[in-house]
Short mmCIF file of C-alpha atoms and ligand atoms in Angstrom, two decimals:
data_model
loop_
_atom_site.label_atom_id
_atom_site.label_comp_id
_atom_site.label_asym_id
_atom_site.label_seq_id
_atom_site.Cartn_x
_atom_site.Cartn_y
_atom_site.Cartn_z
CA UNK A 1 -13.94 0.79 -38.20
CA UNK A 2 -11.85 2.56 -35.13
CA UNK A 3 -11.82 0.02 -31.85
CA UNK A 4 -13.40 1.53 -28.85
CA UNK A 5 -11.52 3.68 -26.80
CA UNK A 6 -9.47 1.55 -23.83
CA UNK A 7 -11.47 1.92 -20.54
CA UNK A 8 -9.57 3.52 -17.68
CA UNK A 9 -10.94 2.45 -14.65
CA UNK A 10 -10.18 3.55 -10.85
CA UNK A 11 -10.32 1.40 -8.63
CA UNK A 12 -10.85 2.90 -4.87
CA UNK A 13 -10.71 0.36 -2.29
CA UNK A 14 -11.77 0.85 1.29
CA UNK A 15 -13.49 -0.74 4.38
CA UNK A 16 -15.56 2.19 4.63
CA UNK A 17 -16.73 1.84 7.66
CA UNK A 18 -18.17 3.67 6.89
CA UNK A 19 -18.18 5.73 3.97
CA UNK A 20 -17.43 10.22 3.95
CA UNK A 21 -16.91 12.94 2.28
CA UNK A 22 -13.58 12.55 2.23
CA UNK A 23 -13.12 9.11 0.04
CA UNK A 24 -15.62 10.67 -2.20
CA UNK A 25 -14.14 13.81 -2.97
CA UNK A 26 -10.78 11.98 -3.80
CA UNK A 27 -12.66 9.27 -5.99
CA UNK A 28 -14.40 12.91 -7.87
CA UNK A 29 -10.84 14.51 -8.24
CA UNK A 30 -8.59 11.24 -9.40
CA UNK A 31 -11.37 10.54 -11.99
CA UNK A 32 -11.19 14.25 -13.09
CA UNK A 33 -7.33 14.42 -12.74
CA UNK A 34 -6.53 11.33 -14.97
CA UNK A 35 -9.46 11.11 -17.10
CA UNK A 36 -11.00 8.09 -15.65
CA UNK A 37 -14.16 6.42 -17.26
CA UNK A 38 -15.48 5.55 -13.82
CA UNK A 39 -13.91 4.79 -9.96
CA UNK A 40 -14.90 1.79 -8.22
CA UNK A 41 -15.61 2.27 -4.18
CA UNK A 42 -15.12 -1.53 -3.75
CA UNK A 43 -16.06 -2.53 -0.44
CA UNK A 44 -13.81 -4.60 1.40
CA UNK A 45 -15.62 -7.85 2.25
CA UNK A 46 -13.29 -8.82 5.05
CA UNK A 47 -10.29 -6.25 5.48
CA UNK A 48 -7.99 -8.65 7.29
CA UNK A 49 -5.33 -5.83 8.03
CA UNK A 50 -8.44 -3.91 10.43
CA UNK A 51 -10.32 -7.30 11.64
CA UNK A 52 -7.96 -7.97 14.42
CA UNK A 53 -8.08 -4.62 16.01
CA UNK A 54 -11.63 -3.87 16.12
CA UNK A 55 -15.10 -5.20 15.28
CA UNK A 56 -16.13 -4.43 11.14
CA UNK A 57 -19.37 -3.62 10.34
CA UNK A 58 -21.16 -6.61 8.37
CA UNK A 59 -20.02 -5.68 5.15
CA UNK A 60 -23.83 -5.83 3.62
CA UNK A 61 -24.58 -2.97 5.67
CA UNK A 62 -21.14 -0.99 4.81
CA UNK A 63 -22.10 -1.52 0.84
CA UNK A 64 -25.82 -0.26 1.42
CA UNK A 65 -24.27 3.03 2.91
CA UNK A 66 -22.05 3.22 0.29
CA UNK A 67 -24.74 2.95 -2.78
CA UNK A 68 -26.09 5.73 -0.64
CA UNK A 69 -23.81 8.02 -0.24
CA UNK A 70 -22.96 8.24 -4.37
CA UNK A 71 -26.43 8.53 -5.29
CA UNK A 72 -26.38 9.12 -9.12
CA UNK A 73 -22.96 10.93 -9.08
CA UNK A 74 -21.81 10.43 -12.92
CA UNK A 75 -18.66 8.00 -12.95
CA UNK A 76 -18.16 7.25 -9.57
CA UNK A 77 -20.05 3.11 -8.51
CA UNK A 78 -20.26 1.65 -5.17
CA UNK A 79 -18.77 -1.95 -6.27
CA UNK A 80 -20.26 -5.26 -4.51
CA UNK A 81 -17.30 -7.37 -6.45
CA UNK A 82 -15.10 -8.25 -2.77
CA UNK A 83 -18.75 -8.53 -0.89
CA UNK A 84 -20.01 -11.14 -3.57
CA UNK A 85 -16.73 -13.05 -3.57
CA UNK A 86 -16.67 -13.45 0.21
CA UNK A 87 -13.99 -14.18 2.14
CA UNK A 88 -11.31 -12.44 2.84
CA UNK A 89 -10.37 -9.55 0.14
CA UNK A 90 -7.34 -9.19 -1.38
CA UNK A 91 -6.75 -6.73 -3.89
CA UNK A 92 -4.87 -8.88 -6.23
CA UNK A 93 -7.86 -11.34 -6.62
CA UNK A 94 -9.96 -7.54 -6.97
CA UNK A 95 -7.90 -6.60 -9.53
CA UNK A 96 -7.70 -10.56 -11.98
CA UNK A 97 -11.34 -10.03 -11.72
CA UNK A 98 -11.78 -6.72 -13.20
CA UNK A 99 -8.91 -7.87 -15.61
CA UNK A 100 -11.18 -10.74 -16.45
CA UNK A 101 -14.13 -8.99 -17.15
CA UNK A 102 -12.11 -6.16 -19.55
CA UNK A 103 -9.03 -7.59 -20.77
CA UNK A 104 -8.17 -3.85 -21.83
CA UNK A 105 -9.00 -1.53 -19.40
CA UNK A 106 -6.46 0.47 -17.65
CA UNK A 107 -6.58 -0.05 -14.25
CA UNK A 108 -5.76 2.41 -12.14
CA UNK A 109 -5.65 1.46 -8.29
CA UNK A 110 -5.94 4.46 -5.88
CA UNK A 111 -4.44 4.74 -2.43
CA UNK A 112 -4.21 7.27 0.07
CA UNK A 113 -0.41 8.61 1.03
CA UNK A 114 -1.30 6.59 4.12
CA UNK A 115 -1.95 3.43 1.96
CA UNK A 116 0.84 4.02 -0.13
CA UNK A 117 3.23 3.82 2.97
CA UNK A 118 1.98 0.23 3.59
CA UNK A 119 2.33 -1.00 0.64
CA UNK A 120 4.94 -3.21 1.47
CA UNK A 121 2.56 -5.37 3.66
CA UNK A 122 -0.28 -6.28 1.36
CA UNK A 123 -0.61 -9.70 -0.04
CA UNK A 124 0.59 -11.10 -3.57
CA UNK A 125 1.87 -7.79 -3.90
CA UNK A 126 3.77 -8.43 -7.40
CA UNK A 127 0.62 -9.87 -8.62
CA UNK A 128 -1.10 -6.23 -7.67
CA UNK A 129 1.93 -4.34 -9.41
CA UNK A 130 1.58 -6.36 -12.70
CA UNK A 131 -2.28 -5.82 -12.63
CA UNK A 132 -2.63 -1.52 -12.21
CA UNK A 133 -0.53 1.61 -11.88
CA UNK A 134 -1.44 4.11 -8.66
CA UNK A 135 -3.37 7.01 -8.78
CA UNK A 136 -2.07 8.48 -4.98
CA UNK A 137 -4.20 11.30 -3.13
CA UNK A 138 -2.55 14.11 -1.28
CA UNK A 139 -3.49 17.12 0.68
CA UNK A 140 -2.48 19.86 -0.87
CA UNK A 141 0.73 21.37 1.12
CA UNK A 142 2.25 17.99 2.29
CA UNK A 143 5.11 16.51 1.61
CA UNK A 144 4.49 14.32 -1.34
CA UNK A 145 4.30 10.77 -1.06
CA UNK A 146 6.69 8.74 -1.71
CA UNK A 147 6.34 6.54 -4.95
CA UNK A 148 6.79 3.19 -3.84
CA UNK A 149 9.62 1.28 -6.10
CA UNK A 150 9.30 -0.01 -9.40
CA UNK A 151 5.34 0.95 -9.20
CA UNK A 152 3.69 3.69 -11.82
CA UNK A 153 2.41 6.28 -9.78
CA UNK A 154 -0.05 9.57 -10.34
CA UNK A 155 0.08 11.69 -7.75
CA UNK A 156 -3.10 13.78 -7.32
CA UNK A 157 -3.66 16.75 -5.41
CA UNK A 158 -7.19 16.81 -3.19
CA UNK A 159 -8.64 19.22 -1.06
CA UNK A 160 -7.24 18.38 2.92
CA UNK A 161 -10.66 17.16 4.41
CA UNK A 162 -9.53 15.69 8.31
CA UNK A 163 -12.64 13.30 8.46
CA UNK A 164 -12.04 9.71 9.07
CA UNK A 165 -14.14 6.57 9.83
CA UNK A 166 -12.95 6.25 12.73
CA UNK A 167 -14.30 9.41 14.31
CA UNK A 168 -17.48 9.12 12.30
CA UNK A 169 -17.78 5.71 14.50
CA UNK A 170 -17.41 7.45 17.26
CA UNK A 171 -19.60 10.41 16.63
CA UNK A 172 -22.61 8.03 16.02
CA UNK A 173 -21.41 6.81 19.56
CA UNK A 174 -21.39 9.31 21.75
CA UNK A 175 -24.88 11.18 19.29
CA UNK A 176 -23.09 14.21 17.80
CA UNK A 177 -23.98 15.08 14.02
CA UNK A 178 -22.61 13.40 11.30
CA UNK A 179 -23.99 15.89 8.73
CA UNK A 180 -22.13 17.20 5.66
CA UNK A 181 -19.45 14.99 6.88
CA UNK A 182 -21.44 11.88 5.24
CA UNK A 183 -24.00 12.77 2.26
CA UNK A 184 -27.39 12.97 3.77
CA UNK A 185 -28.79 9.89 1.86
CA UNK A 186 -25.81 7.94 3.91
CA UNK A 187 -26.60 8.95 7.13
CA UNK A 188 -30.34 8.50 6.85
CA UNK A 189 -29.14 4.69 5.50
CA UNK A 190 -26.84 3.89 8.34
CA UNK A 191 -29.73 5.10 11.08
CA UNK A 192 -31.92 2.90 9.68
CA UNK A 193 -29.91 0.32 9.97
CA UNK A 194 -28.88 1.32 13.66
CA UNK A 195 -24.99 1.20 13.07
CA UNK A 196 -22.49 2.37 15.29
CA UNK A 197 -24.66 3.08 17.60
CA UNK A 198 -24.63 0.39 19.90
CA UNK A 199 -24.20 2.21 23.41
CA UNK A 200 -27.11 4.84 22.12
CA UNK A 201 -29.65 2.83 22.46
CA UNK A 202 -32.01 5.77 22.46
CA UNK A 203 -30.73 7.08 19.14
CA UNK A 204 -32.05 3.59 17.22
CA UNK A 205 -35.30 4.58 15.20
CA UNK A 206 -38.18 2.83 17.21
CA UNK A 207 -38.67 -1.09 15.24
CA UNK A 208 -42.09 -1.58 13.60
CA UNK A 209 -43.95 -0.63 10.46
CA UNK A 210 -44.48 2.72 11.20
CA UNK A 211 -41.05 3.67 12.05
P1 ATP B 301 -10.53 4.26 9.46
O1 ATP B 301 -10.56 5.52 10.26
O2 ATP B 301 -11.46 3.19 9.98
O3 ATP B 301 -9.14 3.75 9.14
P2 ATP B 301 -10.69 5.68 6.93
O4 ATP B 301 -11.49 6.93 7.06
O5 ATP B 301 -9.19 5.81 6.92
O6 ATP B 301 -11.18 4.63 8.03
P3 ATP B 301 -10.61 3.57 4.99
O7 ATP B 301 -11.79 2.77 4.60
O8 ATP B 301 -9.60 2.98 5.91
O9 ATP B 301 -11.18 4.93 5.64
O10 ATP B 301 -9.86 4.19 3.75
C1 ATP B 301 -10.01 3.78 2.43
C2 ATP B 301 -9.14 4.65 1.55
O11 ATP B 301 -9.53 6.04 1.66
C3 ATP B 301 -7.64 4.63 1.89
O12 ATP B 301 -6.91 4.61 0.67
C4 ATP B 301 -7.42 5.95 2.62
O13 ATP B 301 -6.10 6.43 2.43
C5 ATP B 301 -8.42 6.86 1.94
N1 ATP B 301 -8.90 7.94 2.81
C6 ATP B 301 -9.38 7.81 4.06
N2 ATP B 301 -9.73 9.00 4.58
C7 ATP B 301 -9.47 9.93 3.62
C8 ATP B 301 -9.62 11.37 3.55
N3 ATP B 301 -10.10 12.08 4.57
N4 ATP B 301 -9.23 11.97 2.40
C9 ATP B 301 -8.74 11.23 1.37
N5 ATP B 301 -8.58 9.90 1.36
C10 ATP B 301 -8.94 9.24 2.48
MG1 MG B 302 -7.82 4.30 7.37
#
């Protein structure tokens, strides 16, 4: 009898605050680039590197835009695992539960070149080394990334999409479109809830059972 095949899992961590087309076509090309079973969007419960800079969106909301946005996309989950632990989210505690759950899978943690440059200031980092090797997006045309020391490290190539969060936020904001910038499921799931759009008062759908 052969032993089932060793799950390789990505693991694609992000406040996603919320959630675009850009995460998601790097979570599509890493799992197609190294052969991945699935990638994990785990939402960050409490990013403590972004809460003292600006307000996070409850993460209960950020999750529900994120089951939106992949729809039934095959291999790529929205992951609740940092939401359900509460808290604040570390990756190393991310990671001992997956490792937990699948004492064999191949994990496979995966950064931007942004992420990877700030390495150096997560928490436990050893603990994160011993537990996954990188997967590392880059635009196409830049310089590549530089492979932090001692880790393992893909480097994968993505198409250059110049979206953030952070002017998604502020498109919601000021009421220009967020279309084909967020998949459309996502967008109708983060008007419902009325996010971001706190000065737009007039943008909120109207409250009641017929909205
Ligand atoms: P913010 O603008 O609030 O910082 P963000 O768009 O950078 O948000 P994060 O939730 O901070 O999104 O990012 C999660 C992960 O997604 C990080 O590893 C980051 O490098 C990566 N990432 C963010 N934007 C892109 C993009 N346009 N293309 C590829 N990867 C991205
Ligand atoms: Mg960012």
């Amino acid at each position: 009898m052969s032993l089932p095949a060793r799950r390789a899992v990505g693991v694609f961590g992000g406040t996603f605050d919320p959630i675009h087309v850009g995460h998601l076509v790097a979570a599509v090309n890493v799992r197609h680039a190294l052969d991945l079973d699935v990638v994990l969007l785990v939402v960050a419960n409490r990013p403590w590197q972004k809460e003292g800079s600006r307000v996070v969106t409850p993460a209960a909301d950020r999750l529900a835009v994120v089951r939106a946005a992949v729809g039934d996309v095959a291999g790529v989950e929205a992951s609740d695992l940092e939401v359900a632990r509460r808290g604040v989210s570390y990756t190393a505690d991310t990671l001992a539960a997956l490792r937990a759950r699948d004492r064999e899978a191949d994990l496979v943690l995966v950064i931007g070149a942004d992420v990877a440059a700030s390495l150096h200031t997560w928490e436990r980092l050893d603990e994160v080394r011993a537990r996954c090797r990188l997967a590392i997006v880059n635009r196409p045309g830049a310089p590549p990334p530089a492979v932090p020391a001692g880790w393992r490290a893909d480097v994968v190539e993505i198409p250059a999409l110049e979206v953030s969060s952070t002017d998604l936020r502020a498109r919601v904001t000021d009421g220009r479109p967020l279309d084909y910038l967020v998949p459309a499921a996502a967008v109708r799931e983060l008007r419902r809830r009325g996010l971001y759009a706190a000065q737009r008062m007039d943008e909120r759908l109207p409250e009641g059972p017929e909205a």
